[in-house]
XYZ file of C-alpha atoms in Angstrom:
321
model
C 3.404 -67.016 142.954
C 5.861 -65.986 140.267
C 8.963 -67.630 138.855
C 11.319 -66.875 135.965
C 11.458 -69.544 133.281
C 14.559 -70.568 131.400
C 13.713 -68.156 128.585
C 13.439 -65.238 130.983
C 9.661 -64.714 130.872
C 7.781 -64.057 134.074
C 4.963 -66.591 134.417
C 2.019 -67.182 136.777
C 1.737 -70.301 138.873
C -1.549 -71.014 140.647
C -2.075 -73.358 143.560
C -5.193 -75.549 143.966
C -6.120 -73.854 147.222
C -9.303 -75.843 147.821
C -7.230 -78.978 148.391
C -5.178 -77.183 151.042
C -8.020 -76.232 153.354
C -9.923 -78.762 155.436
C -13.737 -78.442 155.348
C -14.101 -78.651 159.124
C -11.409 -75.985 159.572
C -13.137 -73.623 157.124
C -16.524 -74.101 158.820
C -14.942 -73.329 162.197
C -13.280 -70.203 160.749
C -16.570 -68.972 159.280
C -18.466 -69.548 162.534
C -15.821 -67.644 164.472
C -15.625 -64.708 162.062
C -19.204 -64.481 160.776
C -20.739 -64.867 164.247
C -18.199 -63.586 166.813
C -20.971 -63.104 169.395
C -22.120 -66.689 169.057
C -23.897 -68.693 166.365
C -27.611 -69.185 166.888
C -31.027 -68.494 165.433
C -31.023 -65.182 163.524
C -34.818 -64.916 163.865
C -35.291 -65.135 167.642
C -31.648 -65.168 168.850
C -32.073 -68.557 170.518
C -28.822 -70.453 171.057
C -27.737 -73.238 168.715
C -28.486 -75.730 171.494
C -32.167 -74.901 170.948
C -32.056 -76.099 167.333
C -31.912 -79.420 165.554
C -29.972 -80.225 162.417
C -32.366 -81.804 159.956
C -30.576 -81.769 156.588
C -27.449 -80.779 154.664
C -27.515 -78.104 151.969
C -26.601 -79.882 148.747
C -24.841 -76.858 147.296
C -22.668 -75.541 150.127
C -22.554 -78.724 152.195
C -23.511 -76.735 155.313
C -25.918 -78.182 157.887
C -29.385 -76.599 157.964
C -30.834 -75.982 161.435
C -34.451 -75.576 162.559
C -34.996 -73.558 165.727
C -37.134 -75.299 168.362
C -38.261 -71.932 169.748
C -39.501 -70.081 166.642
C -39.229 -72.920 164.090
C -37.109 -70.722 161.830
C -34.588 -72.283 159.456
C -31.004 -71.068 159.213
C -27.436 -71.930 158.242
C -24.022 -70.458 158.851
C -24.621 -68.100 155.905
C -27.943 -66.718 157.217
C -28.193 -62.917 157.452
C -24.936 -62.539 155.513
C -24.339 -61.647 151.882
C -23.647 -65.354 151.235
C -27.155 -66.416 152.250
C -28.633 -68.549 149.463
C -25.291 -69.066 147.722
C -23.867 -72.506 146.975
C -20.247 -71.634 147.648
C -18.375 -74.187 149.700
C -17.089 -72.974 153.089
C -13.509 -73.349 151.849
C -14.333 -71.232 148.793
C -15.772 -68.479 150.978
C -12.759 -68.421 153.294
C -10.289 -68.319 150.427
C -12.375 -65.780 148.499
C -12.276 -63.442 151.497
C -8.547 -64.041 151.877
C -7.886 -63.261 148.215
C -10.018 -60.118 148.210
C -8.355 -58.812 151.387
C -4.910 -59.493 149.954
C -5.721 -57.807 146.639
C -5.487 -60.812 144.334
C -6.890 -60.357 140.850
C -10.312 -61.845 140.085
C -8.821 -63.953 137.278
C -6.320 -65.610 139.613
C -8.932 -66.171 142.302
C -11.284 -67.741 139.776
C -8.627 -70.207 138.652
C -7.603 -71.147 142.178
C -11.145 -71.497 143.559
C -12.544 -73.294 140.501
C -15.091 -70.542 139.852
C -15.763 -68.403 136.805
C -14.144 -64.985 136.688
C -17.617 -63.428 136.413
C -18.667 -65.116 139.668
C -15.510 -64.063 141.471
C -15.862 -60.468 140.290
C -19.513 -60.420 141.425
C -18.528 -61.427 144.948
C -15.617 -58.967 145.006
C -17.969 -56.121 144.106
C -20.479 -57.199 146.766
C -17.804 -57.296 149.450
C -16.477 -53.908 148.368
C -19.981 -52.437 148.412
C -20.286 -53.720 151.980
C -16.961 -52.052 152.813
C -18.389 -48.746 151.560
C -21.366 -49.162 153.888
C -19.160 -49.446 156.967
C -16.464 -46.902 156.117
C -15.776 -44.733 159.173
C -17.296 -41.265 159.033
C -15.766 -39.884 162.228
C -12.820 -37.449 162.214
C -9.260 -38.643 162.641
C -7.892 -38.335 166.168
C -4.625 -36.757 164.998
C -3.951 -33.081 165.688
C -1.730 -32.824 162.595
C -3.057 -34.153 159.306
C -2.404 -33.908 155.585
C -4.958 -33.740 152.797
C -4.439 -34.230 149.087
C -6.165 -35.515 145.975
C -5.264 -38.152 143.408
C -6.718 -38.691 139.930
C -7.196 -42.302 138.859
C -7.762 -43.316 135.244
C -10.994 -45.311 135.539
C -13.314 -45.544 132.578
C -16.055 -48.030 131.847
C -14.129 -51.290 131.668
C -16.407 -54.136 130.631
C -19.153 -51.832 129.325
C -19.744 -52.198 125.588
C -19.138 -49.042 123.556
C -20.332 -48.749 119.982
C -18.603 -45.497 119.013
C -15.106 -46.052 117.628
C -14.076 -42.551 118.670
C -15.122 -43.181 122.268
C -13.164 -46.243 123.492
C -13.810 -46.957 127.181
C -10.218 -47.640 128.277
C -8.278 -44.713 126.801
C -10.458 -41.607 127.037
C -8.698 -40.323 130.152
C -5.156 -41.097 129.000
C -2.991 -37.980 128.652
C -5.981 -35.738 129.355
C -4.773 -32.363 130.547
C -6.056 -30.567 133.616
C -7.662 -31.850 136.766
C -9.737 -34.977 136.499
C -13.427 -35.427 137.194
C -15.727 -38.418 137.411
C -17.310 -37.385 134.102
C -14.049 -37.373 132.114
C -12.959 -40.808 133.404
C -10.333 -39.505 135.827
C -12.273 -39.688 139.103
C -10.664 -37.731 141.957
C -9.877 -39.569 145.185
C -9.636 -37.313 148.228
C -7.458 -38.457 151.081
C -6.740 -37.257 154.598
C -4.064 -38.962 156.698
C -3.035 -38.526 160.321
C 0.667 -37.959 160.796
C 0.860 -39.705 164.165
C -1.462 -42.688 163.728
C -1.156 -43.185 159.973
C -4.939 -43.657 159.811
C -6.558 -42.543 156.546
C -9.913 -41.426 155.190
C -10.355 -41.974 151.447
C -13.326 -41.034 149.289
C -14.023 -41.029 145.538
C -15.743 -37.772 144.562
C -17.181 -36.190 141.418
C -14.815 -33.189 141.281
C -12.294 -31.159 143.256
C -14.251 -27.942 143.611
C -13.839 -25.835 146.718
C -17.064 -27.045 148.332
C -16.107 -30.699 147.774
C -12.628 -30.427 149.266
C -13.725 -28.278 152.162
C -16.519 -30.706 153.107
C -14.111 -33.655 153.029
C -11.410 -31.998 155.136
C -13.818 -30.627 157.727
C -15.659 -33.955 158.058
C -12.533 -35.992 158.707
C -10.553 -33.603 160.896
C -11.546 -32.280 164.304
C -11.810 -28.605 165.168
C -8.390 -27.140 165.815
C -6.590 -29.840 163.829
C -3.700 -28.468 161.788
C -4.074 -29.390 158.123
C -1.177 -29.435 155.661
C -1.957 -29.311 151.934
C -0.418 -28.233 148.660
C -1.092 -24.804 147.175
C -4.322 -25.777 145.357
C -6.696 -22.846 145.954
C -9.728 -25.060 146.637
C -8.259 -25.651 150.120
C -8.137 -21.905 150.857
C -11.444 -21.676 152.744
C -11.208 -24.705 155.043
C -11.951 -23.717 158.632
C -8.896 -25.333 160.168
C -5.390 -24.099 160.996
C -3.861 -24.487 157.555
C -0.329 -24.526 156.113
C 0.525 -25.061 152.455
C 3.574 -26.135 150.505
C 4.047 -24.928 146.914
C 4.723 -27.849 144.619
C 4.516 -25.613 141.554
C 7.674 -23.860 142.775
C 9.316 -27.268 143.398
C 8.968 -26.812 147.127
C 8.498 -30.176 148.782
C 9.064 -29.352 152.470
C 9.428 -26.072 154.367
C 10.185 -24.923 157.887
C 7.103 -22.748 158.380
C 7.605 -21.793 162.047
C 11.381 -21.437 162.231
C 11.995 -24.294 164.670
C 14.399 -26.102 162.349
C 11.908 -28.826 161.361
C 10.462 -28.779 157.853
C 6.943 -29.666 158.921
C 5.126 -28.098 155.942
C 4.818 -30.971 153.465
C 2.393 -33.564 152.093
C 4.885 -36.420 151.876
C 2.734 -38.667 154.061
C -0.060 -38.290 151.511
C 2.325 -39.119 148.677
C 3.184 -42.377 150.427
C -0.530 -43.050 150.868
C -1.115 -42.592 147.120
C 1.790 -44.898 146.280
C 0.159 -47.656 148.319
C -3.228 -47.115 146.663
C -1.777 -47.090 143.140
C 0.123 -50.305 143.861
C -3.079 -51.921 145.128
C -5.116 -50.859 142.068
C -2.425 -51.786 139.531
C -3.093 -55.511 140.020
C -6.590 -55.188 138.547
C -5.400 -53.660 135.232
C -8.224 -51.186 134.997
C -11.270 -50.595 137.179
C -14.742 -49.473 136.121
C -15.338 -46.050 137.638
C -18.719 -47.177 138.990
C -16.879 -49.661 141.255
C -13.787 -47.583 142.045
C -15.171 -46.353 145.376
C -15.496 -49.973 146.547
C -11.859 -50.750 145.779
C -10.822 -47.568 147.587
C -13.012 -48.386 150.608
C -11.493 -51.842 151.003
C -7.991 -50.419 150.659
C -8.801 -47.911 153.413
C -9.573 -50.790 155.774
C -6.382 -52.576 154.706
C -4.382 -49.512 155.732
C -6.251 -48.746 158.934
C -6.656 -52.254 160.346
C -3.316 -53.777 159.308
C -4.772 -57.234 160.094
C -8.160 -58.865 159.521
C -10.212 -59.105 162.711
C -13.310 -61.101 163.586
C -15.378 -57.952 164.099
C -14.330 -56.548 160.721
C -15.219 -59.755 158.860
C -18.568 -59.945 160.640
C -19.357 -56.310 159.791
C -18.274 -56.831 156.197
C -20.457 -59.863 155.469
C -23.523 -58.992 157.560
C -26.401 -57.621 155.519
C -26.823 -53.994 156.580
C -30.485 -53.472 155.782
C -30.589 -49.973 157.269
C -27.477 -48.585 155.658
C -26.967 -50.074 152.179
């Protein structure tokens, strides 16, 4: 929360969130969202009624159960990325809340009484999970827009010994189109005009093969695609209309029906939302940028956090990650 002091300086004010959340309430929330199909033995799928509680984990405070069927041991964190961690249930709930809402790691660390390094580690793990479950199917819309954005993302936090090669400023004011190698990774985006659903991916470059593969993967056959005049879109096998930004053309009536349907303004709004989301973090290491983008994609597409999304996000995906 922010307030303006008497001297006109904008200051941060953190709340001790752990004191605001009841332990029993956080355990109930985790059981509902981590195990929406029912909490039981992860080894043999026996119900919780077939287990006995024989001790309390001294770190997390969670009860430890032993299954009477297979004699396996498990807790509420079993088969999730939090298995083996000593985070309190309230810390896990509020960590998830903060990551979903886009709070900075520094603020989360202060409010959850963790170190910033610990908070950042869990943020990166959750974002890596989000990458694993990003949708790969085409958008359902019959009219879509595709565009690219270049995000300054160097090697924040990585030690550099060459004075002429600082990690935070190499991409600043660099001319031309960005690449992953020159610290301006491209982000490709496709958005459906009717549903507002998006598909976002961080890529190495914006060559013709890269853009064409992205557009054709995330749009169905026969879908009309609107782009700018960049020639890398020229060979996509979709009905295709362009608008020429270089000539200061922002929208055009391409079919003479009185509606200026040729534009990429929906994409521009999409990029504004992504930039606003990333600005909070004051620089992102390019190795982790795709995780931030993946989580933002879910924020846009889902609008609200659901039990199935939380369960998919925290479950260990052995086959896919």
